[in-house]
Short mmCIF file of C-alpha atoms and ligand atoms in Angstrom, two decimals:
data_model
loop_
_atom_site.label_atom_id
_atom_site.label_comp_id
_atom_site.label_asym_id
_atom_site.label_seq_id
_atom_site.Cartn_x
_atom_site.Cartn_y
_atom_site.Cartn_z
CA UNK A 1 2.39 0.53 18.80
CA UNK A 2 -0.02 -1.71 20.63
CA UNK A 3 -1.09 -4.73 18.66
CA UNK A 4 -3.55 -5.83 21.32
CA UNK A 5 -6.88 -7.10 20.04
CA UNK A 6 -9.86 -5.84 22.03
CA UNK A 7 -12.73 -6.75 19.69
CA UNK A 8 -14.43 -10.11 19.91
CA UNK A 9 -14.47 -12.57 17.04
CA UNK A 10 -18.01 -11.65 16.02
CA UNK A 11 -17.17 -7.94 15.66
CA UNK A 12 -14.00 -8.70 13.69
CA UNK A 13 -15.96 -10.83 11.22
CA UNK A 14 -18.70 -8.19 11.02
CA UNK A 15 -16.19 -5.41 10.25
CA UNK A 16 -14.37 -7.62 7.75
CA UNK A 17 -17.63 -8.24 5.89
CA UNK A 18 -18.33 -4.52 5.86
CA UNK A 19 -14.89 -3.80 4.36
CA UNK A 20 -15.12 -6.70 1.91
CA UNK A 21 -18.50 -5.43 0.67
CA UNK A 22 -17.18 -1.89 0.19
CA UNK A 23 -14.05 -3.15 -1.62
CA UNK A 24 -15.68 -5.65 -3.91
CA UNK A 25 -18.80 -3.63 -4.75
CA UNK A 26 -17.05 -0.23 -4.72
CA UNK A 27 -19.07 1.86 -2.33
CA UNK A 28 -18.06 4.24 0.45
CA UNK A 29 -18.71 3.48 4.12
CA UNK A 30 -18.25 5.56 7.30
CA UNK A 31 -14.99 5.04 9.15
CA UNK A 32 -15.17 2.01 11.44
CA UNK A 33 -14.30 3.98 14.58
CA UNK A 34 -17.63 5.86 14.33
CA UNK A 35 -19.26 2.68 15.57
CA UNK A 36 -16.26 1.23 17.42
CA UNK A 37 -14.50 4.24 19.02
CA UNK A 38 -12.38 2.01 21.27
CA UNK A 39 -10.98 0.06 18.32
CA UNK A 40 -7.16 -0.35 18.41
CA UNK A 41 -4.56 -0.67 15.65
CA UNK A 42 -4.33 -4.35 16.67
CA UNK A 43 -8.07 -4.67 15.99
CA UNK A 44 -7.51 -3.05 12.58
CA UNK A 45 -4.87 -5.67 11.75
CA UNK A 46 -7.18 -8.46 13.00
CA UNK A 47 -9.83 -7.27 10.52
CA UNK A 48 -7.18 -7.03 7.76
CA UNK A 49 -6.02 -10.59 8.50
CA UNK A 50 -9.61 -11.86 8.31
CA UNK A 51 -9.95 -10.12 4.92
CA UNK A 52 -6.69 -11.67 3.67
CA UNK A 53 -7.82 -15.14 4.73
CA UNK A 54 -11.12 -14.69 2.88
CA UNK A 55 -9.42 -13.52 -0.30
CA UNK A 56 -6.89 -16.38 -0.19
CA UNK A 57 -9.68 -18.90 0.44
CA UNK A 58 -11.43 -17.47 -2.64
CA UNK A 59 -8.33 -18.19 -4.75
CA UNK A 60 -6.50 -14.83 -4.71
CA UNK A 61 -2.71 -15.25 -4.48
CA UNK A 62 -0.72 -12.99 -2.21
CA UNK A 63 2.26 -11.49 -4.08
CA UNK A 64 3.62 -9.22 -1.38
CA UNK A 65 3.02 -6.28 0.92
CA UNK A 66 2.84 -2.51 0.91
CA UNK A 67 3.91 0.10 3.40
CA UNK A 68 1.64 3.14 3.50
CA UNK A 69 1.73 6.54 5.20
CA UNK A 70 5.51 6.41 5.06
CA UNK A 71 6.21 10.00 4.16
CA UNK A 72 6.71 12.41 7.05
CA UNK A 73 4.14 14.78 5.55
CA UNK A 74 1.47 12.07 5.43
CA UNK A 75 2.29 10.86 8.95
CA UNK A 76 2.06 14.37 10.39
CA UNK A 77 -1.19 14.90 8.53
CA UNK A 78 -2.61 11.70 10.05
CA UNK A 79 -1.07 12.34 13.48
CA UNK A 80 0.72 9.00 13.49
CA UNK A 81 4.36 8.07 13.88
CA UNK A 82 4.14 4.61 12.39
CA UNK A 83 3.26 3.60 8.86
CA UNK A 84 0.54 1.15 8.04
CA UNK A 85 1.01 -2.07 6.13
CA UNK A 86 -1.29 -3.97 3.82
CA UNK A 87 -1.17 -7.08 1.67
CA UNK A 88 -1.01 -7.20 -2.14
CA UNK A 89 -2.57 -9.90 -4.29
CA UNK A 90 -2.44 -10.97 -7.93
CA UNK A 91 -5.96 -9.51 -8.41
CA UNK A 92 -4.66 -6.01 -7.67
CA UNK A 93 -1.78 -6.14 -10.18
CA UNK A 94 -2.20 -4.44 -13.55
CA UNK A 95 0.31 -4.49 -16.43
CA UNK A 96 2.32 -1.46 -17.53
CA UNK A 97 0.48 0.74 -20.09
CA UNK A 98 -2.86 -0.87 -19.32
CA UNK A 99 -6.32 0.66 -19.14
CA UNK A 100 -7.54 0.53 -15.56
CA UNK A 101 -11.26 0.44 -14.86
CA UNK A 102 -12.56 3.00 -12.36
CA UNK A 103 -16.16 1.78 -12.17
CA UNK A 104 -15.06 -0.89 -9.69
CA UNK A 105 -13.28 1.68 -7.49
CA UNK A 106 -14.69 4.32 -5.11
CA UNK A 107 -12.42 7.38 -5.48
CA UNK A 108 -9.05 6.24 -6.84
CA UNK A 109 -5.83 8.22 -6.40
CA UNK A 110 -2.35 7.43 -7.70
CA UNK A 111 1.04 7.75 -6.05
CA UNK A 112 4.63 7.04 -7.16
CA UNK A 113 6.55 4.44 -5.18
CA UNK A 114 9.74 2.39 -5.27
CA UNK A 115 9.00 -1.35 -5.20
CA UNK A 116 11.43 -3.94 -3.82
CA UNK A 117 11.63 -7.59 -4.84
CA UNK A 118 13.17 -9.70 -2.10
CA UNK A 119 15.63 -12.56 -2.53
CA UNK A 120 15.87 -13.45 1.17
CA UNK A 121 13.22 -13.84 3.83
CA UNK A 122 13.28 -11.11 6.51
CA UNK A 123 11.97 -11.27 10.07
CA UNK A 124 11.50 -8.59 12.73
CA UNK A 125 12.11 -7.30 15.32
CA UNK A 126 15.17 -5.13 14.76
CA UNK A 127 15.20 -5.37 10.97
CA UNK A 128 17.41 -2.53 9.68
CA UNK A 129 17.83 -0.62 6.45
CA UNK A 130 21.03 -2.62 5.80
CA UNK A 131 19.20 -5.93 6.34
CA UNK A 132 16.69 -4.82 3.71
CA UNK A 133 19.41 -3.79 1.24
CA UNK A 134 21.14 -7.18 1.69
CA UNK A 135 17.88 -9.10 1.21
CA UNK A 136 16.75 -7.18 -1.90
CA UNK A 137 17.02 -8.81 -5.30
CA UNK A 138 16.19 -5.63 -7.24
CA UNK A 139 14.02 -2.51 -7.16
CA UNK A 140 11.64 -1.18 -9.78
CA UNK A 141 9.35 1.83 -10.12
CA UNK A 142 5.67 1.44 -9.37
CA UNK A 143 2.45 3.39 -9.21
CA UNK A 144 -0.03 2.50 -6.51
CA UNK A 145 -3.71 3.18 -7.09
CA UNK A 146 -5.10 3.68 -3.60
CA UNK A 147 -8.81 3.73 -2.95
CA UNK A 148 -9.86 4.48 0.60
CA UNK A 149 -13.29 3.01 1.05
CA UNK A 150 -14.23 5.66 3.63
CA UNK A 151 -16.68 8.43 2.76
CA UNK A 152 -15.12 11.81 2.16
CA UNK A 153 -11.62 10.39 2.94
CA UNK A 154 -12.60 10.67 6.64
CA UNK A 155 -10.56 8.00 8.35
CA UNK A 156 -8.07 7.23 11.07
CA UNK A 157 -5.24 4.71 11.27
CA UNK A 158 -7.43 2.00 12.84
CA UNK A 159 -9.94 2.19 9.99
CA UNK A 160 -7.28 2.47 7.24
CA UNK A 161 -5.45 -0.61 8.57
CA UNK A 162 -8.71 -2.62 8.55
CA UNK A 163 -9.28 -1.41 4.95
CA UNK A 164 -5.93 -2.95 4.01
CA UNK A 165 -4.14 0.42 3.82
CA UNK A 166 -6.51 1.61 1.06
CA UNK A 167 -4.90 -0.93 -1.33
CA UNK A 168 -6.69 -1.29 -4.64
CA UNK A 169 -4.40 -1.69 -7.69
CA UNK A 170 -0.72 -1.39 -8.49
CA UNK A 171 1.41 -1.22 -11.61
CA UNK A 172 5.11 -2.08 -11.67
CA UNK A 173 7.20 -1.26 -14.70
CA UNK A 174 10.14 0.74 -15.90
CA UNK A 175 13.58 -0.71 -15.48
CA UNK A 176 14.61 -3.03 -12.66
CA UNK A 177 17.94 -2.10 -10.99
CA UNK A 178 20.17 -3.61 -8.31
CA UNK A 179 20.20 -1.50 -5.15
CA UNK A 180 23.98 -1.08 -5.26
CA UNK A 181 23.81 0.52 -8.71
CA UNK A 182 21.64 3.50 -7.77
CA UNK A 183 21.30 6.02 -4.93
CA UNK A 184 17.91 5.02 -3.53
CA UNK A 185 17.83 8.05 -1.23
CA UNK A 186 17.94 10.78 -3.84
CA UNK A 187 15.86 9.37 -6.69
CA UNK A 188 13.76 12.06 -8.28
CA UNK A 189 10.27 11.34 -9.57
CA UNK A 190 7.85 13.41 -11.62
CA UNK A 191 4.21 12.51 -12.16
CA UNK A 192 2.37 13.69 -15.26
CA UNK A 193 -1.40 13.60 -15.68
CA UNK A 194 -2.67 14.16 -19.22
CA UNK A 195 0.75 15.51 -20.20
CA UNK A 196 1.01 18.09 -17.38
CA UNK A 197 3.29 17.75 -14.37
CA UNK A 198 1.02 17.40 -11.33
CA UNK A 199 3.46 16.45 -8.57
CA UNK A 200 7.12 15.62 -8.04
CA UNK A 201 9.37 14.48 -5.24
CA UNK A 202 12.51 12.68 -4.16
CA UNK A 203 12.65 9.21 -2.61
CA UNK A 204 14.08 10.59 0.65
CA UNK A 205 10.49 11.73 1.35
CA UNK A 206 9.91 8.11 2.38
CA UNK A 207 11.40 7.97 5.90
CA UNK A 208 14.70 9.36 4.57
CA UNK A 209 15.25 6.20 2.48
CA UNK A 210 12.67 3.80 0.98
CA UNK A 211 14.49 0.75 2.42
CA UNK A 212 13.74 2.21 5.87
CA UNK A 213 10.03 1.79 5.09
CA UNK A 214 10.59 -1.87 4.19
CA UNK A 215 12.46 -2.38 7.50
CA UNK A 216 9.50 -0.84 9.37
CA UNK A 217 7.13 -3.10 7.43
CA UNK A 218 9.18 -6.16 8.42
CA UNK A 219 9.13 -5.04 12.07
CA UNK A 220 5.36 -4.55 11.99
CA UNK A 221 5.00 -8.01 10.41
CA UNK A 222 7.17 -9.31 13.26
CA UNK A 223 4.78 -7.80 15.82
CA UNK A 224 1.98 -9.61 14.02
CA UNK A 225 3.92 -12.89 14.16
CA UNK A 226 4.68 -12.94 10.43
CA UNK A 227 7.73 -12.67 8.17
CA UNK A 228 8.44 -11.16 4.75
CA UNK A 229 9.09 -14.15 2.46
CA UNK A 230 11.76 -14.25 -0.25
CA UNK A 231 10.16 -13.48 -3.62
CA UNK A 232 7.80 -10.85 -2.17
CA UNK A 233 6.99 -7.69 -4.14
CA UNK A 234 6.95 -4.84 -1.62
CA UNK A 235 5.95 -1.23 -2.13
CA UNK A 236 7.65 1.30 0.11
CA UNK A 237 5.05 4.11 0.16
CA UNK A 238 4.21 7.23 -1.78
CA UNK A 239 7.04 9.60 -2.65
CA UNK A 240 4.61 12.07 -4.13
CA UNK A 241 1.20 13.10 -2.84
CA UNK A 242 -1.74 11.00 -4.04
CA UNK A 243 -3.42 12.46 -7.14
CA UNK A 244 -7.10 11.83 -7.95
CA UNK A 245 -7.86 10.14 -11.28
CA UNK A 246 -11.03 9.72 -13.33
CA UNK A 247 -11.98 8.03 -16.62
CA UNK A 248 -10.06 9.57 -19.52
CA UNK A 249 -6.97 10.43 -17.46
CA UNK A 250 -3.56 9.12 -18.42
CA UNK A 251 -0.67 8.97 -15.97
CA UNK A 252 3.07 8.78 -16.59
CA UNK A 253 5.38 8.48 -13.59
CA UNK A 254 8.98 9.25 -14.59
CA UNK A 255 11.63 7.98 -12.18
CA UNK A 256 15.27 8.99 -12.30
CA UNK A 257 17.40 5.91 -13.21
CA UNK A 258 14.37 3.57 -13.14
CA UNK A 259 12.45 4.53 -16.27
CA UNK A 260 8.76 5.30 -16.32
CA UNK A 261 5.44 3.65 -15.52
CA UNK A 262 2.28 4.60 -17.37
CA UNK A 263 -1.40 3.72 -17.39
CA UNK A 264 -4.71 5.20 -18.35
CA UNK A 265 -8.08 5.14 -16.66
CA UNK A 266 -11.39 4.12 -18.20
CA UNK A 267 -14.95 3.89 -16.94
O1 0L1 B 1 -0.41 3.81 0.46
C1 0L1 B 1 -0.67 4.58 1.42
O2 0L1 B 1 0.05 5.54 1.75
C2 0L1 B 1 -1.89 4.29 2.24
C3 0L1 B 1 -2.66 5.52 2.44
C4 0L1 B 1 -3.81 5.27 3.32
C5 0L1 B 1 -4.65 6.46 3.48
C6 0L1 B 1 -5.19 6.97 2.19
O3 0L1 B 1 -6.05 6.33 1.59
O4 0L1 B 1 -4.76 8.05 1.80
MG1 MG B 2 0.96 3.85 -1.23
#
């Protein structure tokens, strides 16, 4: 993956402001490549970095990272062979069982993920699944609420990366477990919406093993000249497909061995 930056500073700031407006005021925008067809993945990460700096300067605290597009099905669908990464902040976190507002989101969808909490700092390149297992303090179940800011979900990897991997909200919960006490590859998960099963899957859907997604995230961070600090909360990517939610919906994600995570959505 080329991380080369081709856009000038002015264009990066302009695109960052466009994304920031869409995220904070919850409106849809056309994908960025409509106007910048030559934009690279590196340009997307430059816009994402600008966004992160702005949020941190405004007092948001970064709590970790997320890997996205990590299931083979999603990668094939998008025509990419690498996942995307995005940052997570305290403003995106919501407690277990909470009511999540949708009026400040564009078109939210939920997906079940395994989250890792790190006890050692990791650096790419060449970070492996085993390195991730050794550096993990514990894992817990999570639901990510993604919210692509692009109209009609029409996007490409460059635009999604600039939009911080569609990050919007996340909920961790259930029961934390040490990685050696469970089989992270074969964890089953069932998602219920309003009491009906809407999707299900097994954690192997994420690159064969969710820790593999964390290793890829660390290697992408390495290409960007960054590391994954100890203490980070890291989401490994959707096991199930993303399911649309609207006010009045309640979601329960039941994870084998890890308990469940629930939330409801309000206007
Ligand atoms: O978490 C993710 O898998 C990111 C998905 C990005 C594209 C989308 O919004 O579906
Ligand atoms: Mg996700």
